[in-house]
Structures are given as C-alpha cells and as structure tokens.
Amino acid sequence: MIFGRSRRGKPPVEPVTLKILVAGGFGVGKTTLVGAVSEIRPLRTEEVLTEAGRPVDDVSGVEQKHTTTVAMDFGRITLREDLVLYLFGTPGQERFWFMWDELSEGALGAVVLADTRRLEDCFAAVDYFERRSIPFVIGVNCFEGAARYPEETVRKALDLDADVPLVMCDARDRESVKDVIVGVVQHAMTQSAERRRAAP
C-alpha cells in the first residue's frame, strides 16, 4: 500500500470488526486458547502468582499454574479483507470481574471455557452471559488426565438451555479452537436472526 491506497488504485477497505469474549474460571485455558488461534502475537497481561494471592487464588487442580491474567488477553483473526475478529480473554478471578462489563460492550458472543475437574468455576460466566443475553458456547477444554464425560452429562451439570452449543476442544490446538470460534459466530448469527423474526 502506498499513501493509504492499494496498488490497484482502489481505496483501502475499512474492515468490519467483531468482538468475541473468552471467559471461564481461573486456569481453565483462556490465555492458551487466544494464543492458539491469534494471527498476531497476543497481548497478554499476566502476572506471577505470589504468596500474597494464595488466600484468594485457588490453584486446586491447576497447581502447575504460576501466572494469572490481571486485565485481559487480546488476539486477532482476519477472516476476510473486510472482516476481522478480535478475541478478548477475560480475567478468571472474582476480584477482576468488574472488568467484564467493559470488555463485553459490543461483543458478538462469547466462549465459556470449562474444565470437567472444576465445572463450578464456569458457573459465574454462564450466569453473566445469560443475564445479558449475550450468545455463548461452552468449550470443554479436554485436559490430559482429566475424566471425559458425555456431552449430555456436562450439559446437565451446567444446567444449560437446549440451544446453547457445547463443544469438546483442546485449547492448545489451532484447528480445535477454530471450531469453537466458528460455533460462537454461527450461534450468534442464529440468535440475531431469531430476534429479528420475533420483532413486531
């Protein structure tokens, strides 16, 4: 590009940008998921866990975790020249939840990552998106060594509505994460179309 114009002499296309949130409990793999699929080096706001944080940061089941997101993770995916997807990973600990309202502003939809060893850690995120009518999918991050359960068992444990998609995934694997992201976009589009049809 030269002086803001393409080589063909056409003005550059201003892309449409979409925002997807990645939420879930502490240590569930949100930072890993954003990093697996982002085309840019993700912006991360991770800090080392300290002794002072032990009373509030429950590392049960994720004892190997030494850092935590304190603001957000940010990644980008260019779907087409005129369509860009931004990923915002939310902090998992309760003391940072006040940031969710700001991050969710204008979001197309969300991924709620779940760990079957600590399913209760994603309840808050499920409740948050349900209350705000933000379309979301559940991504069950299949950790090595964790028990695998049938989809219907996980769905019942989370008390999900029948129309909420649930996808088994590996947050480290790009193709697996792409399937989850596609699921969010499709679900959000379906919800939007249904709202339009229902409008008087």
XYZ file of N, CA, C and O in Angstrom:
800
model
N 0.832 -1.178 0.000
C 0.000 0.000 0.000
C 0.884 1.251 0.000
O 1.876 1.309 0.688
N 0.480 2.236 -0.795
C 1.239 3.476 -0.898
C 0.315 4.629 -0.583
O -0.717 4.813 -1.227
N 0.672 5.425 0.435
C -0.123 6.581 0.829
C -1.604 6.225 1.038
O -2.500 6.935 0.615
N -1.805 5.063 1.653
C -3.167 4.681 2.031
C -4.004 4.135 0.888
O -5.192 3.920 1.050
N -3.421 3.913 -0.310
C -4.192 3.345 -1.409
C -3.535 2.055 -1.860
O -2.326 1.892 -1.786
N -4.355 1.111 -2.320
C -3.817 -0.154 -2.800
C -3.151 0.053 -4.149
O -3.333 1.079 -4.805
N -2.410 -0.945 -4.570
C -1.694 -0.838 -5.832
C -2.629 -0.743 -7.019
O -2.263 -0.286 -8.084
N -3.848 -1.202 -6.887
C -4.807 -1.120 -7.990
C -5.475 0.247 -8.046
O -6.334 0.482 -8.867
N -5.127 1.129 -7.154
C -5.706 2.460 -7.161
C -7.001 2.571 -6.398
O -7.604 3.633 -6.343
N -7.464 1.460 -5.800
C -8.698 1.495 -5.023
C -8.386 1.910 -3.591
O -7.332 1.573 -3.062
N -9.300 2.626 -2.947
C -9.073 2.979 -1.545
C -9.078 1.716 -0.690
O -9.743 0.736 -1.039
N -8.331 1.711 0.416
C -8.302 0.525 1.274
C -9.683 0.256 1.869
O -10.458 1.174 2.109
N -9.955 -1.024 2.069
C -11.235 -1.431 2.640
C -11.161 -1.293 4.157
O -10.231 -1.773 4.791
N -12.143 -0.603 4.715
C -12.227 -0.500 6.175
C -12.944 -1.747 6.678
O -14.144 -1.925 6.410
N -12.248 -2.638 7.377
C -12.874 -3.909 7.744
C -13.941 -3.745 8.826
O -13.880 -2.851 9.667
N -14.927 -4.629 8.781
C -15.892 -4.755 9.857
C -15.202 -5.552 10.958
O -14.540 -6.559 10.684
N -15.310 -5.088 12.189
C -14.665 -5.788 13.302
C -15.718 -6.392 14.222
O -16.733 -5.763 14.524
N -15.494 -7.616 14.617
C -16.366 -8.332 15.540
C -15.577 -8.691 16.788
O -14.373 -8.974 16.715
N -16.252 -8.684 17.924
C -15.594 -8.994 19.197
C -16.185 -10.260 19.801
O -17.402 -10.406 19.896
N -15.292 -11.157 20.209
C -15.704 -12.356 20.934
C -14.936 -12.413 22.245
O -13.718 -12.210 22.274
N -15.657 -12.681 23.318
C -15.021 -12.828 24.628
C -14.700 -14.292 24.893
O -15.403 -15.187 24.423
N -13.634 -14.509 25.652
C -13.275 -15.847 26.112
C -13.250 -15.779 27.628
O -12.426 -15.073 28.216
N -14.195 -16.473 28.261
C -14.351 -16.387 29.709
C -14.294 -17.783 30.320
O -14.280 -18.792 29.630
N -14.287 -17.810 31.637
C -14.232 -19.081 32.355
C -13.449 -18.917 33.632
O -12.975 -17.828 33.967
N -13.293 -20.008 34.344
C -12.621 -19.969 35.639
C -11.124 -19.783 35.552
O -10.525 -19.800 34.476
N -10.531 -19.622 36.695
C -9.089 -19.459 36.847
C -8.362 -20.715 36.356
O -8.692 -21.822 36.750
N -7.400 -20.523 35.442
C -6.575 -21.642 34.993
C -7.234 -22.591 34.026
O -6.751 -23.708 33.815
N -8.333 -22.164 33.375
C -9.068 -23.075 32.503
C -8.504 -23.129 31.087
O -8.868 -24.001 30.304
N -7.624 -22.168 30.730
C -7.005 -22.201 29.406
C -7.365 -21.052 28.488
O -7.164 -21.130 27.274
N -7.874 -19.966 29.041
C -8.301 -18.833 28.206
C -7.122 -18.204 27.460
O -7.210 -17.945 26.253
N -6.027 -17.963 28.161
C -4.844 -17.373 27.531
C -4.300 -18.300 26.450
O -3.917 -17.852 25.361
N -4.289 -19.586 26.732
C -3.810 -20.577 25.768
C -4.675 -20.581 24.519
O -4.172 -20.622 23.387
N -5.997 -20.528 24.689
C -6.918 -20.539 23.553
C -6.695 -19.333 22.649
O -6.591 -19.477 21.432
N -6.605 -18.145 23.237
C -6.385 -16.934 22.435
C -5.066 -17.045 21.673
O -4.985 -16.740 20.479
N -4.027 -17.519 22.343
C -2.721 -17.649 21.695
C -2.689 -18.681 20.588
O -1.956 -18.537 19.610
N -3.520 -19.726 20.716
C -3.517 -20.805 19.719
C -4.048 -20.358 18.375
O -3.643 -20.873 17.336
N -4.956 -19.389 18.359
C -5.644 -19.047 17.115
C -5.327 -17.636 16.613
O -5.601 -17.314 15.461
N -4.733 -16.793 17.446
C -4.464 -15.413 17.037
C -3.389 -15.356 15.960
O -2.376 -16.051 16.041
N -3.611 -14.499 14.949
C -2.620 -14.341 13.878
C -1.499 -13.386 14.284
O -0.488 -13.290 13.603
N -1.709 -12.662 15.365
C -0.671 -11.772 15.886
C -0.197 -12.333 17.220
O -0.868 -13.173 17.825
N 0.932 -11.879 17.649
C 1.382 -12.270 18.985
C 0.406 -11.657 19.986
O 0.246 -10.436 20.034
N -0.283 -12.483 20.776
C -1.338 -11.941 21.640
C -0.791 -10.959 22.668
O 0.317 -11.129 23.185
N -1.593 -9.937 22.933
C -1.306 -9.044 24.045
C -1.745 -9.764 25.299
O -2.899 -10.190 25.414
N -0.839 -9.896 26.252
C -1.174 -10.596 27.494
C -0.861 -9.702 28.677
O 0.109 -8.950 28.655
N -1.673 -9.820 29.710
C -1.445 -9.050 30.931
C -1.335 -10.039 32.090
O -2.133 -10.013 33.021
N -0.342 -10.892 32.001
C -0.165 -11.911 33.028
C 0.862 -11.459 34.061
O 1.849 -10.811 33.740
N 0.580 -11.826 35.294
C 1.497 -11.559 36.395
C 1.755 -12.867 37.136
O 0.917 -13.776 37.137
N 2.902 -12.949 37.774
C 3.276 -14.145 38.523
C 2.426 -14.238 39.787
O 2.210 -13.236 40.480
N 1.923 -15.436 40.062
C 1.192 -15.660 41.302
C 2.146 -15.522 42.476
O 3.289 -15.974 42.422
N 1.675 -14.895 43.544
C 2.531 -14.665 44.712
C 1.918 -15.299 45.951
O 0.756 -15.713 45.957
N 2.696 -15.357 47.014
C 2.209 -15.868 48.290
C 1.039 -15.022 48.790
O 0.104 -15.524 49.390
N 1.092 -13.720 48.522
C 0.030 -12.821 48.993
C -1.318 -13.173 48.367
O -2.369 -12.916 48.949
N -1.288 -13.765 47.167
C -2.529 -14.097 46.481
C -3.090 -15.458 46.830
O -4.201 -15.799 46.420
N -2.353 -16.253 47.592
C -2.805 -17.613 47.893
C -4.189 -17.678 48.538
O -4.980 -18.557 48.214
N -4.511 -16.775 49.461
C -5.846 -16.868 50.077
C -7.003 -16.647 49.101
O -8.111 -17.081 49.366
N -6.759 -15.960 47.971
C -7.848 -15.660 47.035
C -7.735 -16.405 45.709
O -8.713 -16.512 44.973
N -6.561 -16.912 45.374
C -6.373 -17.648 44.121
C -6.315 -19.135 44.419
O -5.291 -19.656 44.867
N -7.413 -19.827 44.181
C -7.486 -21.263 44.434
C -6.855 -22.011 43.266
O -7.395 -22.028 42.165
N -5.691 -22.617 43.508
C -4.992 -23.334 42.441
C -5.241 -24.843 42.515
O -4.515 -25.610 41.888
N -6.260 -25.249 43.248
C -6.595 -26.673 43.316
C -6.896 -27.193 41.917
O -7.732 -26.648 41.210
N -6.195 -28.239 41.538
C -6.385 -28.814 40.209
C -5.518 -28.191 39.139
O -5.383 -28.725 38.053
N -4.936 -27.021 39.428
C -4.030 -26.356 38.472
C -2.776 -25.908 39.214
O -2.288 -24.801 39.064
N -2.237 -26.820 40.021
C -1.090 -26.484 40.859
C 0.124 -26.051 40.064
O 0.993 -25.337 40.568
N 0.201 -26.460 38.783
C 1.340 -26.101 37.944
C 1.253 -24.672 37.415
O 2.192 -24.172 36.802
N 0.131 -23.991 37.651
C -0.066 -22.631 37.132
C 0.713 -21.630 37.978
O 0.565 -21.581 39.195
N 1.523 -20.789 37.322
C 2.364 -19.835 38.046
C 2.065 -18.390 37.705
O 2.608 -17.479 38.321
N 1.210 -18.168 36.679
C 0.852 -16.803 36.303
C -0.660 -16.688 36.200
O -1.362 -17.700 36.114
N -1.143 -15.455 36.185
C -2.576 -15.218 36.050
C -2.825 -13.942 35.266
O -2.033 -13.004 35.316
N -3.921 -13.929 34.498
C -4.301 -12.742 33.736
C -4.934 -11.731 34.688
O -5.871 -12.056 35.406
N -4.428 -10.491 34.663
C -4.941 -9.469 35.574
C -5.757 -8.397 34.856
O -6.357 -7.552 35.505
N -5.781 -8.392 33.551
C -6.623 -7.436 32.819
C -7.339 -8.172 31.696
O -8.524 -8.431 31.768
N -6.597 -8.549 30.644
C -7.223 -9.279 29.541
C -6.130 -9.855 28.654
O -4.971 -9.470 28.733
N -6.529 -10.788 27.810
C -5.707 -11.248 26.692
C -6.367 -10.701 25.438
O -7.588 -10.555 25.391
N -5.557 -10.425 24.426
C -6.119 -9.876 23.190
C -5.469 -10.541 22.000
O -4.243 -10.647 21.908
N -6.298 -11.020 21.065
C -5.803 -11.610 19.833
C -6.654 -11.178 18.661
O -7.726 -10.581 18.832
N -6.177 -11.457 17.446
C -6.886 -11.032 16.237
C -6.872 -12.147 15.196
O -5.877 -12.851 15.025
N -8.005 -12.278 14.492
C -8.111 -13.220 13.377
C -8.725 -12.459 12.201
O -9.819 -11.906 12.328
N -8.042 -12.431 11.055
C -8.600 -11.830 9.852
C -9.324 -12.914 9.076
O -8.700 -13.849 8.561
N -10.636 -12.815 9.022
C -11.439 -13.808 8.315
C -11.469 -13.532 6.815
O -11.398 -14.445 5.999
N -11.598 -12.240 6.465
C -11.527 -11.777 5.085
C -10.907 -10.387 5.128
O -10.710 -9.812 6.197
N -10.626 -9.836 3.945
C -10.053 -8.496 3.888
C -10.948 -7.480 4.590
O -10.474 -6.521 5.194
N -12.252 -7.742 4.552
C -13.195 -6.778 5.117
C -13.833 -7.253 6.421
O -14.821 -6.695 6.878
N -13.271 -8.311 7.042
C -13.859 -8.851 8.266
C -12.767 -9.338 9.217
O -12.021 -10.256 8.897
N -12.696 -8.693 10.376
C -11.674 -9.021 11.374
C -12.356 -9.371 12.693
O -13.312 -8.719 13.106
N -11.846 -10.414 13.326
C -12.384 -10.868 14.592
C -11.374 -10.583 15.699
O -10.200 -10.939 15.582
N -11.828 -9.904 16.753
C -10.986 -9.641 17.915
C -11.398 -10.562 19.053
O -12.587 -10.716 19.340
N -10.412 -11.164 19.689
C -10.660 -12.040 20.831
C -10.185 -11.350 22.106
O -9.051 -10.865 22.166
N -11.046 -11.320 23.099
C -10.697 -10.740 24.387
C -10.848 -11.809 25.467
O -11.965 -12.262 25.742
N -9.743 -12.221 26.047
C -9.778 -13.175 27.146
C -9.971 -12.429 28.454
O -9.206 -11.513 28.773
N -11.003 -12.798 29.211
C -11.305 -12.110 30.460
C -10.510 -12.717 31.613
O -10.166 -13.901 31.579
N -10.225 -11.927 32.653
C -9.576 -12.497 33.838
C -10.533 -13.435 34.560
O -11.744 -13.198 34.582
N -9.998 -14.501 35.126
C -10.852 -15.518 35.734
C -11.190 -15.314 37.191
O -12.228 -15.781 37.659
N -10.334 -14.608 37.941
C -10.586 -14.495 39.372
C -11.689 -13.487 39.674
O -11.833 -12.479 39.010
N -12.422 -13.760 40.730
C -13.580 -12.939 41.086
C -13.204 -11.480 41.297
O -13.981 -10.582 40.958
N -12.025 -11.212 41.845
C -11.665 -9.825 42.147
C -11.468 -8.970 40.901
O -11.394 -7.755 40.989
N -11.396 -9.612 39.711
C -11.255 -8.862 38.464
C -12.537 -8.827 37.636
O -12.551 -8.312 36.527
N -13.640 -9.359 38.161
C -14.873 -9.441 37.382
C -15.446 -8.079 37.035
O -16.237 -7.959 36.102
N -15.076 -7.053 37.785
C -15.611 -5.720 37.491
C -15.251 -5.272 36.074
O -15.903 -4.399 35.505
N -14.211 -5.885 35.481
C -13.770 -5.507 34.134
C -14.642 -6.127 33.044
O -14.604 -5.700 31.894
N -15.450 -7.114 33.381
C -16.215 -7.827 32.369
C -17.212 -6.927 31.658
O -17.431 -7.079 30.459
N -17.837 -6.010 32.386
C -18.826 -5.133 31.753
C -18.199 -4.322 30.629
O -18.787 -4.159 29.556
N -17.006 -3.808 30.870
C -16.307 -3.011 29.856
C -15.922 -3.883 28.667
O -16.117 -3.511 27.506
N -15.381 -5.057 28.939
C -14.938 -5.948 27.870
C -16.104 -6.481 27.036
O -15.964 -6.708 25.838
N -17.262 -6.670 27.657
C -18.385 -7.267 26.937
C -19.157 -6.258 26.086
O -19.997 -6.651 25.276
N -18.848 -4.980 26.241
C -19.548 -3.951 25.467
C -19.381 -4.204 23.967
O -18.268 -4.253 23.443
N -20.486 -4.396 23.258
C -20.439 -4.597 21.816
C -20.005 -5.981 21.355
O -19.740 -6.185 20.174
N -19.952 -6.948 22.274
C -19.495 -8.293 21.900
C -20.532 -9.026 21.061
O -21.727 -8.971 21.342
N -20.071 -9.706 20.017
C -20.942 -10.548 19.197
C -21.382 -11.776 19.989
O -22.521 -12.216 19.906
N -20.451 -12.337 20.740
C -20.735 -13.548 21.502
C -19.552 -13.897 22.377
O -18.604 -13.120 22.509
N -19.614 -15.077 22.990
C -18.576 -15.467 23.934
C -18.347 -16.967 23.920
O -19.232 -17.749 23.564
N -17.132 -17.330 24.321
C -16.777 -18.716 24.612
C -16.649 -18.823 26.124
O -15.932 -18.024 26.735
N -17.354 -19.756 26.727
C -17.139 -20.054 28.146
C -16.356 -21.354 28.201
O -16.880 -22.418 27.867
N -15.088 -21.257 28.592
C -14.249 -22.449 28.702
C -14.547 -23.156 30.013
O -14.682 -22.509 31.054
N -14.634 -24.479 29.944
C -14.933 -25.273 31.133
C -13.897 -26.382 31.282
O -13.355 -26.886 30.299
N -13.630 -26.734 32.522
C -12.730 -27.828 32.880
C -13.568 -28.814 33.682
O -14.141 -28.442 34.715
N -13.692 -30.051 33.223
C -14.579 -31.006 33.889
C -14.136 -31.324 35.316
O -14.929 -31.823 36.112
N -12.882 -31.019 35.643
C -12.418 -31.246 37.020
C -12.926 -30.164 37.966
O -12.938 -30.340 39.184
N -13.337 -29.014 37.394
C -13.776 -27.873 38.207
C -14.905 -27.144 37.475
O -14.820 -25.950 37.212
N -15.962 -27.876 37.141
C -17.054 -27.292 36.359
C -17.678 -26.072 37.032
O -18.092 -25.134 36.361
N -17.718 -26.104 38.363
C -18.363 -24.995 39.086
C -17.671 -23.662 38.828
O -18.275 -22.595 38.985
N -16.415 -23.689 38.383
C -15.674 -22.442 38.138
C -16.230 -21.650 36.954
O -15.926 -20.463 36.817
N -17.004 -22.284 36.078
C -17.540 -21.546 34.927
C -18.986 -21.104 35.126
O -19.566 -20.452 34.268
N -19.588 -21.432 36.280
C -20.977 -21.036 36.537
C -21.163 -19.532 36.438
O -22.157 -19.046 35.897
N -20.216 -18.779 37.006
C -20.353 -17.316 37.026
C -20.389 -16.753 35.612
O -21.168 -15.841 35.316
N -19.550 -17.299 34.720
C -19.523 -16.813 33.337
C -20.819 -17.167 32.616
O -21.373 -16.345 31.878
N -21.321 -18.377 32.818
C -22.588 -18.780 32.201
C -23.706 -17.845 32.655
O -24.485 -17.327 31.844
N -23.775 -17.598 33.968
C -24.808 -16.700 34.504
C -24.674 -15.294 33.922
O -25.669 -14.651 33.582
N -23.434 -14.818 33.811
C -23.185 -13.452 33.319
C -23.751 -13.283 31.907
O -24.474 -12.325 31.629
N -23.422 -14.198 31.011
C -23.855 -14.064 29.618
C -25.350 -14.334 29.454
O -26.004 -13.722 28.617
N -25.906 -15.236 30.264
C -27.350 -15.465 30.210
C -28.111 -14.212 30.625
O -29.082 -13.821 29.973
N -27.671 -13.568 31.712
C -28.373 -12.376 32.207
C -28.319 -11.228 31.208
O -29.238 -10.419 31.131
N -27.248 -11.149 30.430
C -27.090 -10.044 29.478
C -27.493 -10.419 28.063
O -27.303 -9.653 27.128
N -28.034 -11.622 27.890
C -28.484 -12.107 26.578
C -27.375 -12.028 25.534
O -27.615 -11.670 24.374
N -26.155 -12.358 25.944
C -25.027 -12.430 25.013
C -24.889 -13.887 24.582
O -24.714 -14.770 25.435
N -24.988 -14.191 23.283
C -24.870 -15.583 22.835
C -23.513 -16.166 23.234
O -22.487 -15.499 23.113
N -23.523 -17.407 23.709
C -22.264 -18.041 24.098
C -22.315 -19.529 23.797
O -23.382 -20.125 23.666
N -21.120 -20.107 23.661
C -20.980 -21.557 23.557
C -20.100 -22.021 24.708
O -19.276 -21.264 25.212
N -20.282 -23.252 25.105
C -19.416 -23.863 26.106
C -18.329 -24.636 25.371
O -18.617 -25.487 24.527
N -17.079 -24.321 25.668
C -15.952 -25.080 25.152
C -15.358 -25.890 26.287
O -14.797 -25.317 27.229
N -15.529 -27.196 26.257
C -14.976 -28.048 27.312
C -13.537 -28.359 26.955
O -13.263 -29.095 26.006
N -12.605 -27.749 27.684
C -11.182 -27.929 27.423
C -10.758 -29.285 27.974
O -10.746 -29.493 29.189
N -10.427 -30.200 27.085
C -10.132 -31.575 27.480
C -8.668 -31.710 27.913
O -7.787 -31.992 27.095
N -8.427 -31.473 29.190
C -7.074 -31.564 29.730
C -6.613 -33.014 29.769
O -7.406 -33.926 30.001
N -5.305 -33.210 29.575
C -4.744 -34.555 29.678
C -4.921 -35.066 31.104
O -4.668 -34.352 32.063
N -5.385 -36.297 31.214
C -5.561 -36.900 32.526
C -6.897 -36.604 33.173
O -7.241 -37.212 34.194
N -7.666 -35.678 32.599
C -8.988 -35.361 33.160
C -10.013 -36.370 32.645
O -9.915 -36.846 31.511
N -10.984 -36.688 33.489
C -12.035 -37.624 33.086
C -12.849 -37.037 31.933
O -13.084 -35.834 31.885
N -13.235 -37.884 30.984
C -14.078 -37.461 29.865
C -15.514 -37.893 30.142
O -15.757 -39.021 30.554
N -16.438 -36.981 29.913
C -17.844 -37.260 30.168
C -18.647 -37.038 28.889
O -18.294 -36.200 28.056
N -19.758 -37.742 28.728
C -20.620 -37.499 27.572
C -21.127 -36.059 27.585
O -21.306 -35.459 28.651
N -21.355 -35.527 26.396
C -21.826 -34.142 26.274
C -23.078 -33.897 27.104
O -23.201 -32.863 27.774
N -24.015 -34.844 27.082
C -25.273 -34.655 27.794
C -25.059 -34.566 29.304
O -25.773 -33.846 30.009
N -24.052 -35.293 29.815
C -23.750 -35.244 31.248
C -23.225 -33.872 31.638
O -23.627 -33.297 32.657
N -22.338 -33.321 30.810
C -21.792 -31.987 31.079
C -22.895 -30.938 30.956
O -23.010 -30.026 31.782
N -23.709 -31.073 29.932
C -24.810 -30.126 29.714
C -25.758 -30.096 30.920
O -26.170 -29.037 31.386
N -26.071 -31.282 31.454
C -26.970 -31.347 32.610
C -26.303 -30.749 33.847
O -26.948 -30.037 34.620
N -25.010 -31.018 34.029
C -24.285 -30.480 35.187
C -24.250 -28.955 35.170
O -24.264 -28.310 36.221
N -24.211 -28.375 33.958
C -24.181 -26.920 33.827
C -25.578 -26.310 33.721
O -25.716 -25.095 33.668
N -26.601 -27.162 33.662
C -27.986 -26.708 33.548
C -28.161 -25.762 32.359
O -28.731 -24.677 32.476
N -27.654 -26.196 31.195
C -27.689 -25.353 30.004
C -29.027 -25.438 29.286
O -29.666 -26.494 29.252
N -29.432 -24.324 28.680
C -30.582 -24.346 27.794
C -30.249 -25.225 26.591
O -29.086 -25.342 26.194
N -31.271 -25.803 26.000
C -31.075 -26.752 24.903
C -30.387 -26.125 23.697
O -29.703 -26.822 22.934
N -30.549 -24.803 23.497
C -29.989 -24.179 22.300
C -28.549 -23.702 22.471
O -27.958 -23.188 21.531
N -27.963 -23.867 23.662
C -26.576 -23.440 23.879
C -25.637 -24.525 23.371
O -25.633 -25.646 23.888
N -24.802 -24.215 22.356
C -23.879 -25.225 21.837
C -22.808 -25.606 22.866
O -22.370 -24.768 23.661
N -22.419 -26.856 22.847
C -21.340 -27.355 23.702
C -20.358 -28.105 22.820
O -20.754 -28.979 22.059
N -19.078 -27.721 22.903
C -18.049 -28.286 22.023
C -16.883 -28.788 22.859
O -16.375 -28.059 23.719
N -16.470 -30.036 22.637
C -15.249 -30.546 23.257
C -14.069 -29.984 22.474
O -14.089 -29.977 21.235
N -13.036 -29.509 23.171
C -11.932 -28.878 22.454
C -10.612 -29.060 23.185
O -10.569 -29.520 24.327
N -9.548 -28.689 22.490
C -8.203 -28.629 23.063
C -7.718 -27.205 22.843
O -7.470 -26.797 21.710
N -7.626 -26.427 23.919
C -7.282 -25.001 23.806
C -5.889 -24.769 23.238
O -5.558 -23.649 22.863
N -5.075 -25.809 23.138
C -3.721 -25.664 22.580
C -3.702 -25.843 21.069
O -2.716 -25.483 20.416
N -4.775 -26.417 20.533
C -4.784 -26.813 19.123
C -5.542 -25.791 18.266
O -6.734 -25.549 18.488
N -4.882 -25.231 17.278
C -5.460 -24.175 16.452
C -6.757 -24.611 15.771
O -7.752 -23.885 15.779
N -6.753 -25.805 15.165
C -7.946 -26.266 14.444
C -9.110 -26.494 15.400
O -10.259 -26.189 15.080
N -8.814 -27.023 16.566
C -9.852 -27.253 17.557
C -10.459 -25.934 18.020
O -11.680 -25.797 18.143
N -9.607 -24.936 18.254
C -10.083 -23.622 18.681
C -10.894 -22.958 17.575
O -11.915 -22.313 17.837
N -10.461 -23.131 16.316
C -11.228 -22.558 15.198
C -12.647 -23.101 15.175
O -13.602 -22.355 14.908
N -12.821 -24.374 15.472
C -14.159 -24.965 15.514
C -15.023 -24.276 16.577
O -16.212 -24.030 16.360
N -14.406 -23.965 17.721
C -15.143 -23.295 18.795
C -15.545 -21.887 18.363
O -16.691 -21.461 18.565
N -14.610 -21.156 17.752
C -14.884 -19.782 17.318
C -15.979 -19.763 16.253
O -16.893 -18.934 16.286
N -15.913 -20.686 15.296
C -16.953 -20.786 14.272
C -18.305 -21.060 14.933
O -19.337 -20.491 14.549
N -18.297 -21.899 15.969
C -19.526 -22.199 16.692
C -20.134 -20.965 17.329
O -21.354 -20.779 17.306
N -19.295 -20.100 17.886
C -19.788 -18.859 18.502
C -20.430 -17.968 17.441
O -21.532 -17.438 17.632
N -19.728 -17.767 16.327
C -20.239 -16.889 15.267
C -21.564 -17.414 14.725
O -22.533 -16.657 14.566
N -21.642 -18.721 14.459
C -22.873 -19.300 13.932
C -24.027 -19.166 14.931
O -25.150 -18.822 14.564
N -23.731 -19.419 16.196
C -24.764 -19.322 17.228
C -25.263 -17.885 17.367
O -26.470 -17.635 17.471
N -24.326 -16.935 17.345
C -24.703 -15.517 17.459
C -25.559 -15.091 16.270
O -26.541 -14.354 16.435
N -25.203 -15.555 15.072
C -25.983 -15.200 13.881
C -27.387 -15.799 13.954
O -28.369 -15.155 13.580
N -27.490 -17.030 14.432
C -28.796 -17.679 14.571
C -29.667 -16.924 15.570
O -30.845 -16.662 15.317
N -29.065 -16.550 16.705
C -29.805 -15.808 17.728
C -30.286 -14.463 17.194
O -31.413 -14.038 17.446
N -29.402 -13.796 16.434
C -29.751 -12.491 15.875
C -30.914 -12.621 14.890
O -31.846 -11.814 14.894
N -30.858 -13.646 14.047
C -31.933 -13.863 13.064
C -33.258 -14.162 13.768
O -34.320 -13.688 13.357
N -33.205 -14.944 14.846
C -34.428 -15.274 15.583
C -35.026 -14.036 16.248
O -36.241 -13.867 16.278
N -34.163 -13.159 16.764
C -34.657 -11.917 17.380
C -35.324 -11.026 16.346
O -36.345 -10.396 16.615
N -34.744 -10.979 15.129
C -35.332 -10.152 14.073
C -36.706 -10.685 13.667
O -37.639 -9.929 13.423
N -36.823 -12.016 13.566
C -38.102 -12.620 13.191
C -39.169 -12.385 14.260
O -40.348 -12.226 13.959
N -38.719 -12.367 15.530
C -39.660 -12.214 16.628
C -40.086 -10.764 16.842
O -41.087 -10.491 17.486
N -39.306 -9.828 16.259
C -39.619 -8.392 16.459
C -40.922 -8.054 15.737
O -41.182 -8.532 14.624
N -41.779 -7.180 16.350
C -43.060 -6.822 15.727
C -42.846 -5.981 14.467
O -41.865 -5.313 14.315
